[in-house]
PDB file of C-alpha atoms and ligand atoms in Angstrom:
ATOM      1  CA  MET W  25     104.053  96.706 102.166  1.00  0.00           C
ATOM      2  CA  PRO W  26     107.476  96.833 100.512  1.00  0.00           C
ATOM      3  CA  VAL W  27     109.773  99.598 101.740  1.00  0.00           C
ATOM      4  CA  THR W  28     110.550 102.433  99.130  1.00  0.00           C
ATOM      5  CA  PRO W  29     112.875 105.288  99.455  1.00  0.00           C
ATOM      6  CA  GLN W  30     110.219 107.618 100.250  1.00  0.00           C
ATOM      7  CA  HIS W  31     109.430 105.446 103.622  1.00  0.00           C
ATOM      8  CA  LEU W  32     113.092 106.315 104.641  1.00  0.00           C
ATOM      9  CA  ILE W  33     112.337 109.754 104.291  1.00  0.00           C
ATOM     10  CA  GLN W  34     109.227 109.594 106.219  1.00  0.00           C
ATOM     11  CA  TRP W  35     110.971 107.612 108.997  1.00  0.00           C
ATOM     12  CA  LYS W  36     113.451 110.354 109.500  1.00  0.00           C
ATOM     13  CA  GLN W  37     110.568 112.947 109.750  1.00  0.00           C
ATOM     14  CA  GLN W  38     108.794 110.471 112.532  1.00  0.00           C
ATOM     15  CA  GLN W  39     112.132 109.863 114.149  1.00  0.00           C
ATOM     16  CA  ARG W  40     112.041 106.310 113.472  1.00  0.00           C
ATOM     17  CA  SER W  41     115.437 104.869 113.173  1.00  0.00           C
ATOM     18  CA  ILE W  42     116.131 102.923 110.033  1.00  0.00           C
ATOM     19  CA  ALA W  43     118.030  99.478 110.578  1.00  0.00           C
ATOM     20  CA  ILE W  44     120.092  98.359 107.238  1.00  0.00           C
ATOM     21  CA  LEU W  45     122.300  95.364 106.818  1.00  0.00           C
ATOM     22  CA  THR W  46     124.459  93.980 103.786  1.00  0.00           C
ATOM     23  CA  ALA W  47     123.905  90.754 101.810  1.00  0.00           C
ATOM     24  CA  TRP W  48     125.522  88.998  99.259  1.00  0.00           C
ATOM     25  CA  ASP W  49     123.405  85.747  98.580  1.00  0.00           C
ATOM     26  CA  TYR W  50     120.029  84.380  98.715  1.00  0.00           C
ATOM     27  CA  ALA W  51     120.352  82.562 102.169  1.00  0.00           C
ATOM     28  CA  ILE W  52     121.418  85.785 104.081  1.00  0.00           C
ATOM     29  CA  ALA W  53     119.078  88.001 102.107  1.00  0.00           C
ATOM     30  CA  SER W  54     115.936  85.925 102.996  1.00  0.00           C
ATOM     31  CA  ILE W  55     116.831  85.541 106.886  1.00  0.00           C
ATOM     32  CA  LEU W  56     117.359  89.439 107.064  1.00  0.00           C
ATOM     33  CA  ASP W  57     114.247  90.006 105.098  1.00  0.00           C
ATOM     34  CA  ARG W  58     112.169  87.934 107.394  1.00  0.00           C
ATOM     35  CA  ALA W  59     113.639  89.145 110.449  1.00  0.00           C
ATOM     36  CA  GLY W  60     112.176  92.647 109.523  1.00  0.00           C
ATOM     37  CA  ILE W  61     115.383  94.607 108.367  1.00  0.00           C
ATOM     38  CA  ASP W  62     114.363  97.928 106.732  1.00  0.00           C
ATOM     39  CA  ALA W  63     116.863  97.957 103.830  1.00  0.00           C
ATOM     40  CA  ILE W  64     119.343  95.384 102.188  1.00  0.00           C
ATOM     41  CA  LEU W  65     122.461  96.851 100.890  1.00  0.00           C
ATOM     42  CA  VAL W  66     124.416  94.496  98.441  1.00  0.00           C
ATOM     43  CA  GLY W  67     127.499  96.575  99.214  1.00  0.00           C
ATOM     44  CA  ASP W  68     130.686  96.247  97.347  1.00  0.00           C
ATOM     45  CA  SER W  69     132.315  95.089 100.705  1.00  0.00           C
ATOM     46  CA  LEU W  70     131.100  91.784  99.219  1.00  0.00           C
ATOM     47  CA  ALA W  71     134.536  91.868  97.484  1.00  0.00           C
ATOM     48  CA  MET W  72     136.050  91.478 100.687  1.00  0.00           C
ATOM     49  CA  VAL W  73     133.785  89.495 102.755  1.00  0.00           C
ATOM     50  CA  ALA W  74     132.298  86.866 100.108  1.00  0.00           C
ATOM     51  CA  LEU W  75     134.991  86.984  97.618  1.00  0.00           C
ATOM     52  CA  GLY W  76     138.364  87.188  99.642  1.00  0.00           C
ATOM     53  CA  HIS W  77     139.575  90.307  98.057  1.00  0.00           C
ATOM     54  CA  ASP W  78     141.901  92.820 100.257  1.00  0.00           C
ATOM     55  CA  THR W  79     139.986  95.806  98.945  1.00  0.00           C
ATOM     56  CA  THR W  80     136.416  96.575  97.142  1.00  0.00           C
ATOM     57  CA  LEU W  81     138.502  97.699  94.097  1.00  0.00           C
ATOM     58  CA  PRO W  82     138.531  94.503  92.148  1.00  0.00           C
ATOM     59  CA  LEU W  83     134.715  93.939  91.882  1.00  0.00           C
ATOM     60  CA  THR W  84     133.225  94.223  88.407  1.00  0.00           C
ATOM     61  CA  LEU W  85     129.528  95.386  87.609  1.00  0.00           C
ATOM     62  CA  ASP W  86     128.744  91.798  86.285  1.00  0.00           C
ATOM     63  CA  GLU W  87     129.993  90.217  89.456  1.00  0.00           C
ATOM     64  CA  MET W  88     127.606  92.783  91.507  1.00  0.00           C
ATOM     65  CA  ILE W  89     124.764  91.978  89.356  1.00  0.00           C
ATOM     66  CA  TYR W  90     125.048  88.360  89.867  1.00  0.00           C
ATOM     67  CA  HIS W  91     125.214  88.781  93.659  1.00  0.00           C
ATOM     68  CA  ALA W  92     122.310  91.234  93.490  1.00  0.00           C
ATOM     69  CA  LYS W  93     119.946  89.008  91.425  1.00  0.00           C
ATOM     70  CA  ALA W  94     120.449  86.263  94.115  1.00  0.00           C
ATOM     71  CA  VAL W  95     119.716  88.559  97.188  1.00  0.00           C
ATOM     72  CA  ARG W  96     116.565  90.034  95.149  1.00  0.00           C
ATOM     73  CA  ARG W  97     115.376  86.247  95.101  1.00  0.00           C
ATOM     74  CA  GLY W  98     115.395  86.389  98.874  1.00  0.00           C
ATOM     75  CA  VAL W  99     113.901  89.836  99.444  1.00  0.00           C
ATOM     76  CA  LYS W 100     109.997  90.377  99.824  1.00  0.00           C
ATOM     77  CA  GLU W 101     109.745  93.523 101.826  1.00  0.00           C
ATOM     78  CA  ALA W 102     113.086  95.353 102.452  1.00  0.00           C
ATOM     79  CA  LEU W 103     114.216  98.184 100.152  1.00  0.00           C
ATOM     80  CA  LEU W 104     117.139  96.636  97.984  1.00  0.00           C
ATOM     81  CA  ILE W 105     120.075  98.960  97.652  1.00  0.00           C
ATOM     82  CA  VAL W 106     122.980  97.880  95.258  1.00  0.00           C
ATOM     83  CA  ASP W 107     126.331  99.588  95.285  1.00  0.00           C
ATOM     84  CA  LEU W 108     127.908 100.735  92.138  1.00  0.00           C
ATOM     85  CA  PRO W 109     131.367  99.251  92.099  1.00  0.00           C
ATOM     86  CA  PHE W 110     134.578 101.152  91.602  1.00  0.00           C
ATOM     87  CA  LEU W 111     134.909 102.791  88.261  1.00  0.00           C
ATOM     88  CA  THR W 112     131.566 101.812  86.915  1.00  0.00           C
ATOM     89  CA  TYR W 113     130.480 105.453  87.481  1.00  0.00           C
ATOM     90  CA  GLN W 114     133.101 107.773  87.904  1.00  0.00           C
ATOM     91  CA  GLU W 115     134.216 108.175  84.204  1.00  0.00           C
ATOM     92  CA  SER W 116     131.211 109.949  82.962  1.00  0.00           C
ATOM     93  CA  VAL W 117     127.432 110.693  83.602  1.00  0.00           C
ATOM     94  CA  GLN W 118     126.607 108.185  80.623  1.00  0.00           C
ATOM     95  CA  GLN W 119     128.723 105.503  82.138  1.00  0.00           C
ATOM     96  CA  ALA W 120     126.753 105.987  85.569  1.00  0.00           C
ATOM     97  CA  LEU W 121     123.727 105.898  83.701  1.00  0.00           C
ATOM     98  CA  HIS W 122     124.459 102.744  81.833  1.00  0.00           C
ATOM     99  CA  SER W 123     125.653 100.842  85.126  1.00  0.00           C
ATOM    100  CA  ALA W 124     122.880 102.240  87.170  1.00  0.00           C
ATOM    101  CA  GLY W 125     120.631 101.272  84.678  1.00  0.00           C
ATOM    102  CA  ARG W 126     121.679  97.682  84.423  1.00  0.00           C
ATOM    103  CA  ILE W 127     121.591  97.368  87.914  1.00  0.00           C
ATOM    104  CA  LEU W 128     117.959  98.268  88.024  1.00  0.00           C
ATOM    105  CA  LYS W 129     116.866  96.637  84.840  1.00  0.00           C
ATOM    106  CA  GLU W 130     118.814  93.137  85.651  1.00  0.00           C
ATOM    107  CA  THR W 131     118.389  92.764  89.296  1.00  0.00           C
ATOM    108  CA  GLY W 132     115.127  94.446  90.330  1.00  0.00           C
ATOM    109  CA  ALA W 133     116.769  96.591  92.958  1.00  0.00           C
ATOM    110  CA  GLY W 134     114.896  99.680  94.209  1.00  0.00           C
ATOM    111  CA  ALA W 135     117.907 102.122  94.422  1.00  0.00           C
ATOM    112  CA  VAL W 136     121.783 102.322  93.833  1.00  0.00           C
ATOM    113  CA  LYS W 137     124.323 103.680  96.207  1.00  0.00           C
ATOM    114  CA  LEU W 138     127.573 105.488  94.859  1.00  0.00           C
ATOM    115  CA  GLU W 139     130.545 106.862  96.798  1.00  0.00           C
ATOM    116  CA  GLY W 140     131.813 110.707  97.003  1.00  0.00           C
ATOM    117  CA  GLY W 141     129.960 113.981  96.891  1.00  0.00           C
ATOM    118  CA  TYR W 142     132.392 116.592  95.406  1.00  0.00           C
ATOM    119  CA  PRO W 143     130.660 118.515  92.772  1.00  0.00           C
ATOM    120  CA  VAL W 144     131.097 115.932  89.698  1.00  0.00           C
ATOM    121  CA  MET W 145     129.488 113.365  91.802  1.00  0.00           C
ATOM    122  CA  ALA W 146     126.501 115.548  92.870  1.00  0.00           C
ATOM    123  CA  GLU W 147     125.937 116.175  89.116  1.00  0.00           C
ATOM    124  CA  THR W 148     126.131 112.432  88.343  1.00  0.00           C
ATOM    125  CA  VAL W 149     123.425 111.760  91.183  1.00  0.00           C
ATOM    126  CA  SER W 150     121.449 114.512  89.508  1.00  0.00           C
ATOM    127  CA  ARG W 151     121.046 112.923  86.122  1.00  0.00           C
ATOM    128  CA  LEU W 152     120.383 109.618  87.565  1.00  0.00           C
ATOM    129  CA  VAL W 153     117.763 110.783  89.695  1.00  0.00           C
ATOM    130  CA  GLN W 154     116.285 112.890  86.685  1.00  0.00           C
ATOM    131  CA  ALA W 155     116.328 109.370  84.776  1.00  0.00           C
ATOM    132  CA  GLY W 156     114.364 107.764  87.469  1.00  0.00           C
ATOM    133  CA  ILE W 157     117.079 106.115  89.442  1.00  0.00           C
ATOM    134  CA  PRO W 158     116.836 106.405  93.327  1.00  0.00           C
ATOM    135  CA  VAL W 159     120.252 107.147  94.728  1.00  0.00           C
ATOM    136  CA  MET W 160     121.779 106.744  98.113  1.00  0.00           C
ATOM    137  CA  GLY W 161     125.016 108.778  98.628  1.00  0.00           C
ATOM    138  CA  HIS W 162     128.111 107.887 100.747  1.00  0.00           C
ATOM    139  CA  VAL W 163     130.579 110.181 102.103  1.00  0.00           C
ATOM    140  CA  GLY W 164     133.179 109.980 104.796  1.00  0.00           C
ATOM    141  CA  LEU W 165     135.442 107.027 104.543  1.00  0.00           C
ATOM    142  CA  THR W 166     134.717 105.911 101.000  1.00  0.00           C
ATOM    143  CA  PRO W 167     136.413 102.440 100.809  1.00  0.00           C
ATOM    144  CA  GLN W 168     136.625 102.878  96.810  1.00  0.00           C
ATOM    145  CA  SER W 169     139.347 105.711  97.909  1.00  0.00           C
ATOM    146  CA  VAL W 170     141.282 103.370 100.009  1.00  0.00           C
ATOM    147  CA  ARG W 171     144.548 103.765  97.988  1.00  0.00           C
ATOM    148  CA  GLN W 172     144.267 107.547  98.860  1.00  0.00           C
ATOM    149  CA  THR W 173     142.993 107.488 102.381  1.00  0.00           C
ATOM    150  CA  GLY W 174     143.320 104.038 103.846  1.00  0.00           C
ATOM    151  CA  PHE W 175     140.804 102.713 106.166  1.00  0.00           C
ATOM    152  CA  ARG W 176     141.228 105.479 108.496  1.00  0.00           C
ATOM    153  CA  GLN W 177     138.614 107.786 110.097  1.00  0.00           C
ATOM    154  CA  GLN W 178     137.990 110.916 107.771  1.00  0.00           C
ATOM    155  CA  GLY W 179     136.606 114.233 108.826  1.00  0.00           C
ATOM    156  CA  ARG W 180     138.907 115.088 111.788  1.00  0.00           C
ATOM    157  CA  SER W 181     139.883 118.467 111.109  1.00  0.00           C
ATOM    158  CA  THR W 182     137.450 121.493 110.796  1.00  0.00           C
ATOM    159  CA  GLU W 183     138.457 121.666 107.152  1.00  0.00           C
ATOM    160  CA  ALA W 184     137.792 118.372 106.384  1.00  0.00           C
ATOM    161  CA  GLY W 185     134.478 117.910 108.536  1.00  0.00           C
ATOM    162  CA  GLU W 186     133.197 121.042 106.611  1.00  0.00           C
ATOM    163  CA  ARG W 187     134.149 119.550 103.238  1.00  0.00           C
ATOM    164  CA  ILE W 188     132.191 116.310 104.301  1.00  0.00           C
ATOM    165  CA  LEU W 189     129.281 118.371 105.470  1.00  0.00           C
ATOM    166  CA  SER W 190     129.084 120.523 102.045  1.00  0.00           C
ATOM    167  CA  GLU W 191     129.242 117.169 100.141  1.00  0.00           C
ATOM    168  CA  ALA W 192     126.194 115.821 102.016  1.00  0.00           C
ATOM    169  CA  ILE W 193     124.403 119.195 101.151  1.00  0.00           C
ATOM    170  CA  ALA W 194     125.385 118.777  97.579  1.00  0.00           C
ATOM    171  CA  LEU W 195     124.246 115.188  97.247  1.00  0.00           C
ATOM    172  CA  GLU W 196     120.855 116.173  99.039  1.00  0.00           C
ATOM    173  CA  GLN W 197     120.362 118.945  96.686  1.00  0.00           C
ATOM    174  CA  ALA W 198     121.118 116.852  93.686  1.00  0.00           C
ATOM    175  CA  GLY W 199     118.234 114.623  94.855  1.00  0.00           C
ATOM    176  CA  ALA W 200     119.703 111.638  96.843  1.00  0.00           C
ATOM    177  CA  PHE W 201     117.363 109.998  99.117  1.00  0.00           C
ATOM    178  CA  ALA W 202     119.721 109.001 101.580  1.00  0.00           C
ATOM    179  CA  ILE W 203     123.388 109.287 102.770  1.00  0.00           C
ATOM    180  CA  VAL W 204     125.560 106.871 104.277  1.00  0.00           C
ATOM    181  CA  LEU W 205     128.098 108.330 106.737  1.00  0.00           C
ATOM    182  CA  GLU W 206     130.979 106.119 107.211  1.00  0.00           C
ATOM    183  CA  HIS W 207     133.620 106.326 109.965  1.00  0.00           C
ATOM    184  CA  ILE W 208     133.496 110.109 110.921  1.00  0.00           C
ATOM    185  CA  PRO W 209     133.412 111.710 114.347  1.00  0.00           C
ATOM    186  CA  ALA W 210     130.149 111.424 116.031  1.00  0.00           C
ATOM    187  CA  GLU W 211     129.827 115.337 116.320  1.00  0.00           C
ATOM    188  CA  LEU W 212     130.138 115.841 112.752  1.00  0.00           C
ATOM    189  CA  ALA W 213     127.693 112.889 111.875  1.00  0.00           C
ATOM    190  CA  ARG W 214     125.224 114.586 114.527  1.00  0.00           C
ATOM    191  CA  THR W 215     125.581 118.106 112.621  1.00  0.00           C
ATOM    192  CA  ILE W 216     125.172 116.650 109.225  1.00  0.00           C
ATOM    193  CA  THR W 217     122.008 114.749 110.333  1.00  0.00           C
ATOM    194  CA  GLN W 218     120.627 117.923 111.780  1.00  0.00           C
ATOM    195  CA  LYS W 219     121.146 119.884 108.637  1.00  0.00           C
ATOM    196  CA  LEU W 220     119.661 117.472 106.166  1.00  0.00           C
ATOM    197  CA  THR W 221     116.039 116.522 105.649  1.00  0.00           C
ATOM    198  CA  ILE W 222     117.123 113.368 103.875  1.00  0.00           C
ATOM    199  CA  PRO W 223     118.175 110.476 106.439  1.00  0.00           C
ATOM    200  CA  THR W 224     121.649 109.791 107.286  1.00  0.00           C
ATOM    201  CA  ILE W 225     122.717 106.188 107.807  1.00  0.00           C
ATOM    202  CA  GLY W 226     125.987 105.584 109.996  1.00  0.00           C
ATOM    203  CA  ILE W 227     128.539 103.270 110.089  1.00  0.00           C
ATOM    204  CA  GLY W 228     131.216 104.326 112.579  1.00  0.00           C
ATOM    205  CA  ALA W 229     129.593 107.595 112.664  1.00  0.00           C
ATOM    206  CA  GLY W 230     128.049 107.470 116.477  1.00  0.00           C
ATOM    207  CA  ALA W 231     124.528 107.438 117.625  1.00  0.00           C
ATOM    208  CA  GLY W 232     123.380 110.805 116.170  1.00  0.00           C
ATOM    209  CA  CYS W 233     122.743 109.546 112.670  1.00  0.00           C
ATOM    210  CA  ASP W 234     118.878 108.565 111.424  1.00  0.00           C
ATOM    211  CA  GLY W 235     119.841 104.930 110.956  1.00  0.00           C
ATOM    212  CA  GLN W 236     122.734 102.448 111.109  1.00  0.00           C
ATOM    213  CA  VAL W 237     124.240 100.160 108.442  1.00  0.00           C
ATOM    214  CA  LEU W 238     126.674  97.294 109.181  1.00  0.00           C
ATOM    215  CA  VAL W 239     128.276  94.474 106.992  1.00  0.00           C
ATOM    216  CA  THR W 240     126.374  91.337 108.007  1.00  0.00           C
ATOM    217  CA  SER W 241     129.584  89.362 108.254  1.00  0.00           C
ATOM    218  CA  ASP W 242     130.611  91.527 111.118  1.00  0.00           C
ATOM    219  CA  VAL W 243     127.251  91.389 112.914  1.00  0.00           C
ATOM    220  CA  LEU W 244     127.368  87.665 112.691  1.00  0.00           C
ATOM    221  CA  GLY W 245     130.931  87.147 113.700  1.00  0.00           C
ATOM    222  CA  LEU W 246     131.948  85.484 110.263  1.00  0.00           C
ATOM    223  CA  GLY W 247     135.411  86.198 108.948  1.00  0.00           C
ATOM    224  CA  THR W 248     138.656  87.182 110.443  1.00  0.00           C
ATOM    225  CA  TRP W 249     138.797  90.912 110.586  1.00  0.00           C
ATOM    226  CA  LYS W 250     136.306  93.356 111.588  1.00  0.00           C
ATOM    227  CA  PRO W 251     136.512  97.059 112.213  1.00  0.00           C
ATOM    228  CA  LYS W 252     136.525  98.523 115.724  1.00  0.00           C
ATOM    229  CA  PHE W 253     133.130 100.419 115.415  1.00  0.00           C
ATOM    230  CA  ALA W 254     131.192  97.084 114.180  1.00  0.00           C
ATOM    231  CA  LYS W 255     129.278  95.058 116.776  1.00  0.00           C
ATOM    232  CA  ALA W 256     129.039  91.034 116.666  1.00  0.00           C
ATOM    233  CA  TYR W 257     125.885  89.694 117.819  1.00  0.00           C
ATOM    234  CA  LEU W 258     126.936  86.028 117.311  1.00  0.00           C
ATOM    235  CA  ASP W 259     130.344  84.235 116.941  1.00  0.00           C
ATOM    236  CA  LEU W 260     129.682  82.223 113.865  1.00  0.00           C
ATOM    237  CA  ASN W 261     133.132  81.661 113.123  1.00  0.00           C
ATOM    238  CA  THR W 262     133.529  79.600 116.313  1.00  0.00           C
ATOM    239  CA  LEU W 263     129.987  78.150 116.039  1.00  0.00           C
ATOM    240  CA  ILE W 264     130.822  76.857 112.213  1.00  0.00           C
ATOM    241  CA  THR W 265     134.580  75.579 113.156  1.00  0.00           C
ATOM    242  CA  ARG W 266     132.972  73.602 115.998  1.00  0.00           C
ATOM    243  CA  SER W 267     130.073  72.094 113.936  1.00  0.00           C
ATOM    244  CA  VAL W 268     132.559  71.248 111.202  1.00  0.00           C
ATOM    245  CA  GLN W 269     135.061  69.600 113.756  1.00  0.00           C
ATOM    246  CA  GLU W 270     132.171  67.535 115.243  1.00  0.00           C
ATOM    247  CA  TYR W 271     130.973  66.462 111.799  1.00  0.00           C
ATOM    248  CA  CYS W 272     134.502  65.452 110.645  1.00  0.00           C
ATOM    249  CA  GLU W 273     134.734  63.299 113.812  1.00  0.00           C
ATOM    250  CA  GLU W 274     131.440  61.702 113.470  1.00  0.00           C
ATOM    251  CA  VAL W 275     132.213  60.748 109.934  1.00  0.00           C
ATOM    252  CA  ARG W 276     135.620  59.356 110.857  1.00  0.00           C
ATOM    253  CA  SER W 277     134.251  57.367 113.738  1.00  0.00           C
ATOM    254  CA  GLY W 278     131.164  56.059 112.049  1.00  0.00           C
ATOM    255  CA  LYS W 279     128.725  57.985 114.262  1.00  0.00           C
ATOM    256  CA  PHE W 280     127.188  59.585 111.235  1.00  0.00           C
ATOM    257  CA  PRO W 281     125.317  58.710 109.281  1.00  0.00           C
ATOM    258  CA  VAL W 282     123.141  56.118 111.349  1.00  0.00           C
ATOM    259  CA  GLU W 283     121.736  53.200 109.993  1.00  0.00           C
TER     260      GLU W 283
HETATM  261  O1  LIG J  25     129.957  98.040 100.718  1.00  0.00           O
HETATM  262  C1  LIG J  25     129.401  98.322 102.114  1.00  0.00           C
HETATM  263  O2  LIG J  25     128.965  97.253 102.761  1.00  0.00           O
HETATM  264  C2  LIG J  25     128.972  99.435 102.210  1.00  0.00           C
HETATM  265  C3  LIG J  25     128.694  99.849 103.640  1.00  0.00           C
HETATM  266  C4  LIG J  25     129.831  99.635 104.506  1.00  0.00           C
HETATM  267  C5  LIG J  25     127.954 100.966 103.869  1.00  0.00           C
HETATM  268  O3  LIG J  25     128.924 100.338 101.430  1.00  0.00           O
END
């Protein structure tokens, strides 16, 4: 049975951890789905890992929809969540409704994710949810604010930690079905997780969250840079380089193709 936002909430109640990975194309998405991932996030990190930008900021809504449509074709069971790119939802509630509506209509996604939890964003989440659009929140390190914060850990001081906690509570009250906690101290993530009834999905936020999300290129060892908190389960960089070198050698020496 395809996974829904409601399943994620039930799994928190049952203390069943949630596993999420990102995808940006059909091939990766179908492998993740067949392997049994709970949800697939078409994260705006695709701007960096698939399109070669330095930050997530340049990604457009049209580019996100293009990638999400490809991912959708590979997903049968997992919940498909799509990021709202930078400045496609912060201007006004109307802009957020328009962008999130396009994502749901044009890609077949089951939910959208947006960054930030300050009062304005909680209001936006509430209006999206009232319009029937499931929303995942994202607080802590929010890469769309990289020009203000850098990629540094957030929530280190008591005051900053309390602000992130109150943002998470505001998002839950606004109707978000889950919240990503990115790169914050593990103790803070544990406290937020205990206070919320919706699941927290950690990335660089320790083991006390209800689930984990990682960027798939980091998990596969694809790409040149990965955050310290990510775990590579494979070294695809090396495997691909070796395979390409072997192919070049065989073509040049006449070993491939055979008669
Ligand atoms: O864009 C992304 O991949 C994300 C995850 C890091 C949570 O938002």
